[in-house]
PDB file of C-alpha atoms and ligand atoms in Angstrom:
ATOM      1  CA  MET A   1       0.000   0.000   0.000  1.00 82.00           C
ATOM      2  CA  ARG A   2       1.229   3.520  -0.800  1.00 88.00           C
ATOM      3  CA  SER A   3       2.300   5.428   2.317  1.00 89.00           C
ATOM      4  CA  ALA A   4      -0.277   8.104   1.395  1.00 88.00           C
ATOM      5  CA  ASP A   5      -3.036   5.468   1.650  1.00 89.00           C
ATOM      6  CA  ARG A   6      -2.207   4.153   5.109  1.00 91.00           C
ATOM      7  CA  PRO A   7      -4.479   5.387   7.923  1.00 93.00           C
ATOM      8  CA  ARG A   8      -3.175   8.353   9.901  1.00 96.00           C
ATOM      9  CA  ARG A   9      -6.230   9.218  12.018  1.00 97.00           C
ATOM     10  CA  THR A  10      -4.002   9.765  15.036  1.00 98.00           C
ATOM     11  CA  CYS A  11      -0.340  10.740  14.834  1.00 98.00           C
ATOM     12  CA  LEU A  12       1.148  10.627  18.356  1.00 98.00           C
ATOM     13  CA  THR A  13       4.206  12.803  18.878  1.00 98.00           C
ATOM     14  CA  VAL A  14       6.671  11.636  21.524  1.00 98.00           C
ATOM     15  CA  PRO A  15       9.563  13.775  22.824  1.00 98.00           C
ATOM     16  CA  GLY A  16      12.772  12.080  21.701  1.00 98.00           C
ATOM     17  CA  SER A  17      14.627  13.146  24.832  1.00 98.00           C
ATOM     18  CA  SER A  18      12.416  11.119  27.177  1.00 97.00           C
ATOM     19  CA  GLU A  19      13.431   7.486  27.514  1.00 96.00           C
ATOM     20  CA  ARG A  20      10.261   6.826  29.543  1.00 96.00           C
ATOM     21  CA  PHE A  21       7.874   8.253  26.921  1.00 97.00           C
ATOM     22  CA  LEU A  22       9.737   6.504  24.104  1.00 97.00           C
ATOM     23  CA  ALA A  23       9.381   3.153  25.908  1.00 96.00           C
ATOM     24  CA  LYS A  24       5.659   3.741  26.542  1.00 96.00           C
ATOM     25  CA  ALA A  25       4.952   4.782  22.949  1.00 96.00           C
ATOM     26  CA  VAL A  26       5.354   1.193  21.711  1.00 95.00           C
ATOM     27  CA  GLN A  27       2.007   0.248  23.294  1.00 94.00           C
ATOM     28  CA  MET A  28      -0.010   3.255  22.136  1.00 95.00           C
ATOM     29  CA  ALA A  29      -2.959   2.636  19.816  1.00 92.00           C
ATOM     30  CA  ALA A  30      -2.275   5.612  17.546  1.00 96.00           C
ATOM     31  CA  ASP A  31      -2.180   4.906  13.802  1.00 96.00           C
ATOM     32  CA  GLU A  32       1.220   6.587  13.624  1.00 97.00           C
ATOM     33  CA  VAL A  33       3.898   7.288  16.216  1.00 98.00           C
ATOM     34  CA  ILE A  34       6.236  10.217  15.545  1.00 98.00           C
ATOM     35  CA  LEU A  35       9.441  10.276  17.586  1.00 98.00           C
ATOM     36  CA  ASP A  36      10.329  13.941  17.867  1.00 98.00           C
ATOM     37  CA  LEU A  37      13.757  15.520  17.606  1.00 98.00           C
ATOM     38  CA  GLU A  38      12.458  19.041  16.958  1.00 98.00           C
ATOM     39  CA  ASP A  39      10.495  21.424  19.155  1.00 97.00           C
ATOM     40  CA  SER A  40       9.809  19.122  22.112  1.00 97.00           C
ATOM     41  CA  VAL A  41      13.582  18.659  22.558  1.00 98.00           C
ATOM     42  CA  ALA A  42      15.731  21.427  24.084  1.00 98.00           C
ATOM     43  CA  PRO A  43      18.734  22.573  21.993  1.00 98.00           C
ATOM     44  CA  GLY A  44      21.130  21.194  24.611  1.00 98.00           C
ATOM     45  CA  ALA A  45      19.477  17.752  24.472  1.00 98.00           C
ATOM     46  CA  LYS A  46      19.399  17.292  20.687  1.00 98.00           C
ATOM     47  CA  GLU A  47      22.381  14.963  20.373  1.00 97.00           C
ATOM     48  CA  GLN A  48      21.315  12.703  23.204  1.00 98.00           C
ATOM     49  CA  ALA A  49      17.730  12.610  21.919  1.00 98.00           C
ATOM     50  CA  ARG A  50      19.022  11.511  18.529  1.00 98.00           C
ATOM     51  CA  GLU A  51      20.761   8.546  20.164  1.00 97.00           C
ATOM     52  CA  LEU A  52      17.654   7.656  22.175  1.00 98.00           C
ATOM     53  CA  VAL A  53      15.469   7.807  19.075  1.00 98.00           C
ATOM     54  CA  VAL A  54      17.866   5.629  17.069  1.00 97.00           C
ATOM     55  CA  ALA A  55      17.782   3.082  19.927  1.00 96.00           C
ATOM     56  CA  ALA A  56      13.965   3.314  20.126  1.00 97.00           C
ATOM     57  CA  LEU A  57      13.618   2.479  16.423  1.00 96.00           C
ATOM     58  CA  ALA A  58      14.948  -0.992  17.224  1.00 93.00           C
ATOM     59  CA  GLY A  59      12.120  -1.549  19.744  1.00 92.00           C
ATOM     60  CA  ARG A  60       9.216  -3.993  19.376  1.00 91.00           C
ATOM     61  CA  TRP A  61       6.833  -1.848  17.385  1.00 94.00           C
ATOM     62  CA  PRO A  62       3.564  -3.553  16.464  1.00 93.00           C
ATOM     63  CA  GLU A  63       3.338  -4.656  12.866  1.00 89.00           C
ATOM     64  CA  GLY A  64       1.334  -2.223  10.796  1.00 87.00           C
ATOM     65  CA  ARG A  65       2.016   0.769  13.070  1.00 93.00           C
ATOM     66  CA  LEU A  66       3.365   3.683  11.054  1.00 96.00           C
ATOM     67  CA  LEU A  67       6.633   4.811  12.578  1.00 97.00           C
ATOM     68  CA  ALA A  68       8.100   8.230  11.822  1.00 98.00           C
ATOM     69  CA  VAL A  69      10.765  10.553  13.162  1.00 98.00           C
ATOM     70  CA  ARG A  70      10.427  14.329  13.110  1.00 98.00           C
ATOM     71  CA  VAL A  71      13.875  15.717  12.386  1.00 98.00           C
ATOM     72  CA  ASN A  72      14.883  19.316  12.891  1.00 98.00           C
ATOM     73  CA  GLY A  73      14.066  21.813  10.134  1.00 98.00           C
ATOM     74  CA  ALA A  74      16.117  21.939   6.930  1.00 98.00           C
ATOM     75  CA  VAL A  75      17.764  25.245   7.871  1.00 98.00           C
ATOM     76  CA  SER A  76      18.790  24.132  11.372  1.00 98.00           C
ATOM     77  CA  PRO A  77      22.294  22.893  12.257  1.00 98.00           C
ATOM     78  CA  TRP A  78      20.941  19.491  13.382  1.00 98.00           C
ATOM     79  CA  ALA A  79      18.925  18.421  10.344  1.00 98.00           C
ATOM     80  CA  TYR A  80      21.489  16.600   8.189  1.00 98.00           C
ATOM     81  CA  ARG A  81      22.868  14.552  11.084  1.00 98.00           C
ATOM     82  CA  ASP A  82      19.331  13.753  12.290  1.00 98.00           C
ATOM     83  CA  VAL A  83      18.393  12.349   8.888  1.00 98.00           C
ATOM     84  CA  ILE A  84      21.615  10.400   8.385  1.00 98.00           C
ATOM     85  CA  ASP A  85      21.692   8.798  11.844  1.00 97.00           C
ATOM     86  CA  VAL A  86      18.001   7.990  11.943  1.00 97.00           C
ATOM     87  CA  ALA A  87      17.666   6.648   8.378  1.00 97.00           C
ATOM     88  CA  GLU A  88      20.959   4.735   8.389  1.00 95.00           C
ATOM     89  CA  HIS A  89      20.084   2.940  11.602  1.00 92.00           C
ATOM     90  CA  SER A  90      16.400   2.463  10.930  1.00 88.00           C
ATOM     91  CA  GLY A  91      16.861  -1.232  10.155  1.00 83.00           C
ATOM     92  CA  GLY A  92      14.115  -1.000   7.562  1.00 82.00           C
ATOM     93  CA  ARG A  93      11.480  -0.305  10.268  1.00 90.00           C
ATOM     94  CA  LEU A  94      11.166   3.461   9.797  1.00 96.00           C
ATOM     95  CA  ASP A  95       8.297   4.511   7.506  1.00 96.00           C
ATOM     96  CA  ALA A  96       8.629   8.277   7.225  1.00 98.00           C
ATOM     97  CA  ILE A  97      10.555  11.397   8.092  1.00 98.00           C
ATOM     98  CA  VAL A  98       8.469  14.347   9.236  1.00 98.00           C
ATOM     99  CA  LEU A  99      10.091  17.561   8.046  1.00 98.00           C
ATOM    100  CA  PRO A 100       9.026  20.620  10.039  1.00 98.00           C
ATOM    101  CA  LYS A 101       8.914  24.289   9.013  1.00 98.00           C
ATOM    102  CA  VAL A 102       8.887  23.557   5.283  1.00 98.00           C
ATOM    103  CA  SER A 103       8.838  27.020   3.762  1.00 98.00           C
ATOM    104  CA  GLY A 104       9.500  26.063   0.133  1.00 98.00           C
ATOM    105  CA  PRO A 105       9.881  23.054  -2.194  1.00 98.00           C
ATOM    106  CA  GLY A 106      13.700  23.159  -1.827  1.00 98.00           C
ATOM    107  CA  HIS A 107      13.457  21.777   1.716  1.00 98.00           C
ATOM    108  CA  VAL A 108      11.649  18.693   0.428  1.00 98.00           C
ATOM    109  CA  VAL A 109      13.991  18.263  -2.551  1.00 98.00           C
ATOM    110  CA  TRP A 110      16.974  18.351  -0.189  1.00 98.00           C
ATOM    111  CA  LEU A 111      15.481  15.652   2.020  1.00 98.00           C
ATOM    112  CA  ASP A 112      14.439  13.525  -0.954  1.00 98.00           C
ATOM    113  CA  LEU A 113      17.977  13.492  -2.339  1.00 98.00           C
ATOM    114  CA  LEU A 114      19.566  12.761   1.013  1.00 98.00           C
ATOM    115  CA  LEU A 115      17.164   9.864   1.668  1.00 98.00           C
ATOM    116  CA  GLY A 116      17.929   8.471  -1.780  1.00 97.00           C
ATOM    117  CA  GLN A 117      21.662   8.497  -0.997  1.00 97.00           C
ATOM    118  CA  ILE A 118      21.125   6.796   2.358  1.00 96.00           C
ATOM    119  CA  GLU A 119      18.823   4.149   0.881  1.00 96.00           C
ATOM    120  CA  GLN A 120      21.518   3.219  -1.641  1.00 96.00           C
ATOM    121  CA  ALA A 121      24.357   3.194   0.883  1.00 95.00           C
ATOM    122  CA  ALA A 122      22.401   1.299   3.572  1.00 93.00           C
ATOM    123  CA  ASP A 123      20.852  -1.150   1.104  1.00 92.00           C
ATOM    124  CA  LEU A 124      17.311  -0.046   1.893  1.00 92.00           C
ATOM    125  CA  GLU A 125      14.441  -0.452  -0.566  1.00 93.00           C
ATOM    126  CA  PRO A 126      14.543   2.606  -2.888  1.00 94.00           C
ATOM    127  CA  GLY A 127      11.780   5.073  -2.090  1.00 95.00           C
ATOM    128  CA  ARG A 128      10.812   3.193   1.094  1.00 93.00           C
ATOM    129  CA  LEU A 129      11.187   6.272   3.313  1.00 96.00           C
ATOM    130  CA  ALA A 130       8.257   8.649   2.900  1.00 97.00           C
ATOM    131  CA  ILE A 131       8.222  12.365   3.692  1.00 98.00           C
ATOM    132  CA  GLU A 132       5.541  14.211   5.638  1.00 98.00           C
ATOM    133  CA  ALA A 133       5.882  17.996   5.363  1.00 98.00           C
ATOM    134  CA  GLN A 134       4.706  20.392   8.043  1.00 98.00           C
ATOM    135  CA  ILE A 135       3.243  23.607   6.694  1.00 98.00           C
ATOM    136  CA  GLU A 136       3.563  26.047   9.536  1.00 98.00           C
ATOM    137  CA  ASP A 137       4.513  29.503   8.430  1.00 98.00           C
ATOM    138  CA  ALA A 138       3.375  32.168   5.993  1.00 98.00           C
ATOM    139  CA  ALA A 139       6.030  31.268   3.387  1.00 98.00           C
ATOM    140  CA  GLY A 140       5.150  27.567   3.555  1.00 98.00           C
ATOM    141  CA  LEU A 141       1.472  28.232   3.083  1.00 98.00           C
ATOM    142  CA  ALA A 142       2.152  30.585   0.162  1.00 98.00           C
ATOM    143  CA  ALA A 143       4.234  27.861  -1.547  1.00 98.00           C
ATOM    144  CA  VAL A 144       2.124  24.870  -0.509  1.00 98.00           C
ATOM    145  CA  GLU A 145       1.201  23.814  -4.067  1.00 98.00           C
ATOM    146  CA  GLN A 146       4.872  23.620  -5.151  1.00 98.00           C
ATOM    147  CA  ILE A 147       5.754  21.865  -1.889  1.00 98.00           C
ATOM    148  CA  ALA A 148       3.045  19.228  -2.437  1.00 98.00           C
ATOM    149  CA  THR A 149       4.589  18.149  -5.743  1.00 98.00           C
ATOM    150  CA  ALA A 150       8.275  18.479  -4.776  1.00 98.00           C
ATOM    151  CA  SER A 151       8.936  14.731  -4.278  1.00 98.00           C
ATOM    152  CA  PRO A 152       7.282  11.394  -5.036  1.00 98.00           C
ATOM    153  CA  ARG A 153       8.133  10.429  -1.447  1.00 98.00           C
ATOM    154  CA  LEU A 154       5.602  12.865  -0.028  1.00 98.00           C
ATOM    155  CA  ALA A 155       2.746  11.126   1.762  1.00 98.00           C
ATOM    156  CA  ALA A 156       1.142  13.920   3.762  1.00 98.00           C
ATOM    157  CA  LEU A 157       0.989  17.634   4.424  1.00 98.00           C
ATOM    158  CA  ILE A 158       0.556  18.551   8.078  1.00 98.00           C
ATOM    159  CA  PHE A 159      -0.766  21.832   9.445  1.00 98.00           C
ATOM    160  CA  GLY A 160       1.342  23.219  12.327  1.00 98.00           C
ATOM    161  CA  PRO A 161      -0.921  25.632  14.208  1.00 97.00           C
ATOM    162  CA  ALA A 162       1.573  26.750  16.871  1.00 97.00           C
ATOM    163  CA  ASP A 163       4.317  27.867  14.520  1.00 97.00           C
ATOM    164  CA  PHE A 164       1.706  29.174  12.081  1.00 97.00           C
ATOM    165  CA  MET A 165       0.073  31.369  14.728  1.00 96.00           C
ATOM    166  CA  ALA A 166       3.501  32.705  15.672  1.00 96.00           C
ATOM    167  CA  SER A 167       4.434  33.353  12.042  1.00 97.00           C
ATOM    168  CA  LEU A 168       1.272  35.336  11.391  1.00 96.00           C
ATOM    169  CA  GLY A 169       1.258  37.185  14.700  1.00 95.00           C
ATOM    170  CA  MET A 170      -2.073  35.722  15.824  1.00 94.00           C
ATOM    171  CA  ARG A 171      -2.912  36.957  19.320  1.00 93.00           C
ATOM    172  CA  SER A 172      -3.336  33.682  21.164  1.00 92.00           C
ATOM    173  CA  LEU A 173      -1.256  31.344  23.280  1.00 91.00           C
ATOM    174  CA  ARG A 174      -3.645  28.372  22.972  1.00 92.00           C
ATOM    175  CA  ILE A 175      -2.246  25.917  20.423  1.00 93.00           C
ATOM    176  CA  GLY A 176      -4.897  24.465  18.137  1.00 92.00           C
ATOM    177  CA  ALA A 177      -7.754  26.401  19.745  1.00 91.00           C
ATOM    178  CA  GLN A 178      -9.461  29.419  18.198  1.00 91.00           C
ATOM    179  CA  PRO A 179      -7.931  32.807  19.148  1.00 92.00           C
ATOM    180  CA  GLU A 180     -10.365  34.120  21.778  1.00 90.00           C
ATOM    181  CA  ASP A 181     -11.196  37.551  20.382  1.00 91.00           C
ATOM    182  CA  TYR A 182     -11.498  36.523  16.744  1.00 93.00           C
ATOM    183  CA  ALA A 183     -15.028  37.232  15.570  1.00 92.00           C
ATOM    184  CA  GLY A 184     -14.792  36.030  11.975  1.00 91.00           C
ATOM    185  CA  GLY A 185     -15.649  32.315  12.331  1.00 91.00           C
ATOM    186  CA  ASP A 186     -12.892  29.715  12.111  1.00 94.00           C
ATOM    187  CA  ALA A 187      -9.480  31.448  12.193  1.00 94.00           C
ATOM    188  CA  PHE A 188      -7.857  28.340  10.678  1.00 96.00           C
ATOM    189  CA  HIS A 189     -10.267  27.760   7.828  1.00 97.00           C
ATOM    190  CA  TYR A 190      -8.029  29.369   5.192  1.00 98.00           C
ATOM    191  CA  PRO A 191      -4.783  27.491   5.951  1.00 98.00           C
ATOM    192  CA  LEU A 192      -6.651  24.223   6.526  1.00 98.00           C
ATOM    193  CA  MET A 193      -8.508  24.474   3.233  1.00 98.00           C
ATOM    194  CA  LYS A 194      -5.469  25.628   1.275  1.00 98.00           C
ATOM    195  CA  ILE A 195      -3.359  22.740   2.606  1.00 98.00           C
ATOM    196  CA  LEU A 196      -6.174  20.270   1.938  1.00 98.00           C
ATOM    197  CA  VAL A 197      -6.602  21.367  -1.685  1.00 98.00           C
ATOM    198  CA  ALA A 198      -2.829  21.232  -2.320  1.00 98.00           C
ATOM    199  CA  ALA A 199      -2.607  17.802  -0.690  1.00 98.00           C
ATOM    200  CA  ARG A 200      -5.525  16.331  -2.600  1.00 98.00           C
ATOM    201  CA  SER A 201      -4.404  17.727  -5.936  1.00 98.00           C
ATOM    202  CA  ALA A 202      -1.083  15.904  -5.414  1.00 98.00           C
ATOM    203  CA  GLY A 203      -2.664  12.681  -4.080  1.00 97.00           C
ATOM    204  CA  LEU A 204      -1.478  13.246  -0.499  1.00 98.00           C
ATOM    205  CA  GLN A 205      -3.071  13.026   2.917  1.00 97.00           C
ATOM    206  CA  ALA A 206      -3.898  16.153   4.903  1.00 98.00           C
ATOM    207  CA  ILE A 207      -3.294  16.017   8.635  1.00 98.00           C
ATOM    208  CA  ASP A 208      -4.381  18.591  11.218  1.00 98.00           C
ATOM    209  CA  GLY A 209      -1.943  19.731  13.911  1.00 98.00           C
ATOM    210  CA  PRO A 210      -2.002  19.346  17.691  1.00 97.00           C
ATOM    211  CA  TYR A 211      -4.471  20.608  20.293  1.00 97.00           C
ATOM    212  CA  ALA A 212      -2.340  21.413  23.311  1.00 95.00           C
ATOM    213  CA  ALA A 213      -4.950  21.632  26.097  1.00 94.00           C
ATOM    214  CA  ILE A 214      -4.750  17.987  27.163  1.00 95.00           C
ATOM    215  CA  GLY A 215      -7.488  18.261  29.803  1.00 95.00           C
ATOM    216  CA  ASP A 216      -9.971  19.830  27.377  1.00 97.00           C
ATOM    217  CA  ILE A 217     -11.311  16.717  25.634  1.00 97.00           C
ATOM    218  CA  GLY A 218     -14.476  18.601  24.575  1.00 97.00           C
ATOM    219  CA  GLY A 219     -12.419  21.214  22.740  1.00 96.00           C
ATOM    220  CA  LEU A 220     -10.269  18.484  21.196  1.00 97.00           C
ATOM    221  CA  ARG A 221     -13.362  16.604  19.993  1.00 98.00           C
ATOM    222  CA  ALA A 222     -14.805  19.782  18.448  1.00 96.00           C
ATOM    223  CA  ALA A 223     -11.535  20.671  16.655  1.00 97.00           C
ATOM    224  CA  SER A 224     -11.162  17.075  15.406  1.00 98.00           C
ATOM    225  CA  ALA A 225     -14.767  16.806  14.213  1.00 97.00           C
ATOM    226  CA  SER A 226     -14.414  20.073  12.319  1.00 97.00           C
ATOM    227  CA  ALA A 227     -11.191  18.981  10.550  1.00 97.00           C
ATOM    228  CA  ALA A 228     -12.705  15.559   9.766  1.00 97.00           C
ATOM    229  CA  ALA A 229     -15.828  17.198   8.336  1.00 96.00           C
ATOM    230  CA  LEU A 230     -13.659  19.350   6.084  1.00 97.00           C
ATOM    231  CA  GLY A 231     -11.982  16.223   4.677  1.00 96.00           C
ATOM    232  CA  TYR A 232      -8.831  15.860   6.786  1.00 98.00           C
ATOM    233  CA  ASP A 233      -7.473  12.345   7.271  1.00 97.00           C
ATOM    234  CA  GLY A 234      -6.255  12.723  10.842  1.00 98.00           C
ATOM    235  CA  LYS A 235      -4.737  14.872  13.544  1.00 98.00           C
ATOM    236  CA  TRP A 236      -1.655  15.021  15.689  1.00 98.00           C
ATOM    237  CA  VAL A 237      -2.059  13.997  19.312  1.00 98.00           C
ATOM    238  CA  VAL A 238       0.324  14.917  22.105  1.00 97.00           C
ATOM    239  CA  HIS A 239      -0.961  12.708  24.942  1.00 97.00           C
ATOM    240  CA  PRO A 240      -2.296   9.132  25.200  1.00 97.00           C
ATOM    241  CA  ASP A 241      -5.674  10.437  26.492  1.00 97.00           C
ATOM    242  CA  GLN A 242      -6.186  12.198  23.157  1.00 98.00           C
ATOM    243  CA  ILE A 243      -5.903   9.008  21.072  1.00 98.00           C
ATOM    244  CA  ALA A 244      -9.371   7.476  21.549  1.00 97.00           C
ATOM    245  CA  PRO A 245     -11.417  10.674  20.933  1.00 98.00           C
ATOM    246  CA  VAL A 246      -9.382  11.587  17.861  1.00 98.00           C
ATOM    247  CA  ASN A 247      -9.513   8.061  16.415  1.00 97.00           C
ATOM    248  CA  ALA A 248     -13.295   8.220  16.883  1.00 96.00           C
ATOM    249  CA  ALA A 249     -13.592  11.651  15.258  1.00 97.00           C
ATOM    250  CA  PHE A 250     -11.726  10.506  12.138  1.00 97.00           C
ATOM    251  CA  SER A 251     -13.618   7.209  11.818  1.00 95.00           C
ATOM    252  CA  PRO A 252     -17.045   7.265  10.178  1.00 92.00           C
ATOM    253  CA  SER A 253     -20.024   6.388  12.396  1.00 92.00           C
ATOM    254  CA  GLN A 254     -21.540   2.919  11.916  1.00 92.00           C
ATOM    255  CA  GLU A 255     -24.652   4.561  10.476  1.00 93.00           C
ATOM    256  CA  ASP A 256     -22.711   6.596   7.894  1.00 92.00           C
ATOM    257  CA  TYR A 257     -20.601   3.589   7.002  1.00 94.00           C
ATOM    258  CA  ASP A 258     -23.679   1.391   6.454  1.00 93.00           C
ATOM    259  CA  ARG A 259     -25.263   4.131   4.339  1.00 93.00           C
ATOM    260  CA  ALA A 260     -22.086   4.460   2.228  1.00 94.00           C
ATOM    261  CA  GLU A 261     -22.000   0.711   1.540  1.00 93.00           C
ATOM    262  CA  SER A 262     -25.714   0.783   0.669  1.00 94.00           C
ATOM    263  CA  ILE A 263     -25.122   3.653  -1.775  1.00 94.00           C
ATOM    264  CA  LEU A 264     -22.328   1.686  -3.463  1.00 94.00           C
ATOM    265  CA  ASP A 265     -24.544  -1.404  -3.826  1.00 93.00           C
ATOM    266  CA  ALA A 266     -27.602   0.542  -4.991  1.00 92.00           C
ATOM    267  CA  TYR A 267     -25.604   2.556  -7.499  1.00 92.00           C
ATOM    268  CA  GLU A 268     -23.894  -0.507  -8.909  1.00 92.00           C
ATOM    269  CA  HIS A 269     -27.281  -2.179  -9.338  1.00 92.00           C
ATOM    270  CA  ALA A 270     -28.724   0.985 -10.937  1.00 90.00           C
ATOM    271  CA  THR A 271     -25.928   1.448 -13.451  1.00 92.00           C
ATOM    272  CA  GLU A 272     -25.128  -2.163 -14.290  1.00 91.00           C
ATOM    273  CA  VAL A 273     -28.527  -3.857 -14.095  1.00 91.00           C
ATOM    274  CA  GLN A 274     -31.029  -1.044 -14.680  1.00 90.00           C
ATOM    275  CA  ARG A 275     -28.668   1.063 -16.827  1.00 89.00           C
ATOM    276  CA  ARG A 276     -29.697   4.241 -14.993  1.00 90.00           C
ATOM    277  CA  GLY A 277     -27.286   6.954 -13.812  1.00 90.00           C
ATOM    278  CA  ALA A 278     -29.469   8.394 -11.038  1.00 88.00           C
ATOM    279  CA  VAL A 279     -31.790   6.533  -8.665  1.00 86.00           C
ATOM    280  CA  MET A 280     -33.561   7.077  -5.350  1.00 90.00           C
ATOM    281  CA  LEU A 281     -32.262   5.509  -2.125  1.00 91.00           C
ATOM    282  CA  GLY A 282     -34.118   6.129   1.135  1.00 88.00           C
ATOM    283  CA  GLY A 283     -35.770   9.321  -0.178  1.00 91.00           C
ATOM    284  CA  GLU A 284     -32.529  10.776  -1.584  1.00 90.00           C
ATOM    285  CA  MET A 285     -31.299  10.904  -5.146  1.00 92.00           C
ATOM    286  CA  ILE A 286     -27.944   9.250  -5.724  1.00 91.00           C
ATOM    287  CA  ASP A 287     -25.725   9.534  -8.785  1.00 92.00           C
ATOM    288  CA  GLU A 288     -22.059   9.178  -9.772  1.00 92.00           C
ATOM    289  CA  ALA A 289     -20.987  11.961  -7.397  1.00 92.00           C
ATOM    290  CA  SER A 290     -22.773  10.188  -4.525  1.00 90.00           C
ATOM    291  CA  ARG A 291     -20.787   7.051  -5.427  1.00 92.00           C
ATOM    292  CA  LYS A 292     -17.501   8.962  -5.133  1.00 91.00           C
ATOM    293  CA  LEU A 293     -18.438  10.372  -1.730  1.00 92.00           C
ATOM    294  CA  ALA A 294     -19.548   6.928  -0.588  1.00 93.00           C
ATOM    295  CA  LEU A 295     -16.319   5.330  -1.821  1.00 91.00           C
ATOM    296  CA  THR A 296     -14.182   7.636   0.345  1.00 89.00           C
ATOM    297  CA  LEU A 297     -16.361   7.140   3.397  1.00 92.00           C
ATOM    298  CA  ALA A 298     -16.562   3.368   2.964  1.00 92.00           C
ATOM    299  CA  ALA A 299     -12.775   3.115   2.529  1.00 89.00           C
ATOM    300  CA  ARG A 300     -12.227   5.108   5.731  1.00 90.00           C
ATOM    301  CA  GLY A 301     -14.745   2.911   7.556  1.00 92.00           C
ATOM    302  CA  ARG A 302     -13.056  -0.297   6.421  1.00 90.00           C
ATOM    303  CA  ALA A 303      -9.636   1.101   7.362  1.00 87.00           C
ATOM    304  CA  ALA A 304     -11.054   1.868  10.823  1.00 89.00           C
ATOM    305  CA  GLY A 305     -12.153  -1.760  11.144  1.00 90.00           C
ATOM    306  CA  LEU A 306     -15.898  -1.252  10.606  1.00 93.00           C
ATOM    307  CA  THR A 307     -17.979  -3.990   9.046  1.00 95.00           C
ATOM    308  CA  ARG A 308     -21.475  -3.671   7.742  1.00 93.00           C
ATOM    309  CA  SER A 309     -24.045  -4.117  10.499  1.00 90.00           C
ATOM    310  CA  SER A 310     -26.492  -6.964   9.970  1.00 71.00           C
ATOM    311  CA  ALA A 311     -29.445  -4.546  10.299  1.00 62.00           C
ATOM    312  CA  ALA A 312     -28.227  -2.569   7.261  1.00 58.00           C
ATOM    313  CA  PRO A 313     -30.101  -3.162   3.987  1.00 58.00           C
TER     314      PRO A 313
HETATM  315  C1  GLV B   1       3.471  21.859  15.405  1.00 52.33           C
HETATM  316  O1  GLV B   1       4.594  21.607  15.094  1.00 52.33           O
HETATM  317  C2  GLV B   1       2.977  23.202  15.491  1.00 52.33           C
HETATM  318  O2  GLV B   1       3.786  24.113  15.269  1.00 52.33           O
HETATM  319  O3  GLV B   1       1.783  23.361  15.786  1.00 52.33           O
HETATM  320 MG1   MG B   2       5.766  23.423  14.781  1.00 52.33          MG
END
């Protein structure tokens, strides 16, 4: 399966400098675990965190769990060594590198070339290591379409609300939550939609960023539901308690899943047996566009482990 097709409903970030958190992460039920070398690691702890992360990659990660490392940004002094050490010692278990603060396509091209060199030298499958690019400043958002097509390794674009708020000068200290005094609706609608359109036009996933208030599960659910409704594939989580609500928000409900499967069956019958392009199902007209919507929803339901309920028609 292409990396861009693997479920990323929840992407759990784990500080690379904490041996305890790294050990615990192996058991977490997030779709993806991201071992972090960037902003959750203090500058003085970068080198040691790199060693801990390399050691953690050799742990007993469950089969099927996406495993990624967030390296430092392409213009930082740590980035090249992060990529080389992590990719060279990944033992074929690492799935992706998360590249933060991508402000132009050149950052992705640099990483793509470096990964290609390492794959050859370390005898890794060519193209095995995917790239996930964080879009988190004004320059990155302005160049997001060029970024999305900068490498065939790209699997996802990720919105980074904290750095984005800082870059724009938004007056809020609450990461992932709406700025309190903003009266215009959703302050993140524009970047979220722009990233989503760029991602989809390049065949990539779109992932929402973190919600930092760990105790505010209601706020987290609302932010997740909104991103899922827009079309996002998943969201970053920063604490184990955030995994279950975010997995739920990015999985279709049983009712919607059953309806999607029914639409697919009814439309197939209509087009192939009755030779009609539009039919009624449960009081609603369905046509080819309904089929496309149902396909996406049904695929997400199956990926989340749903099966058709016996009560469904
Ligand atoms: C994540 O990296 C963010 O900046 O929100
Ligand atoms: Mg950031």
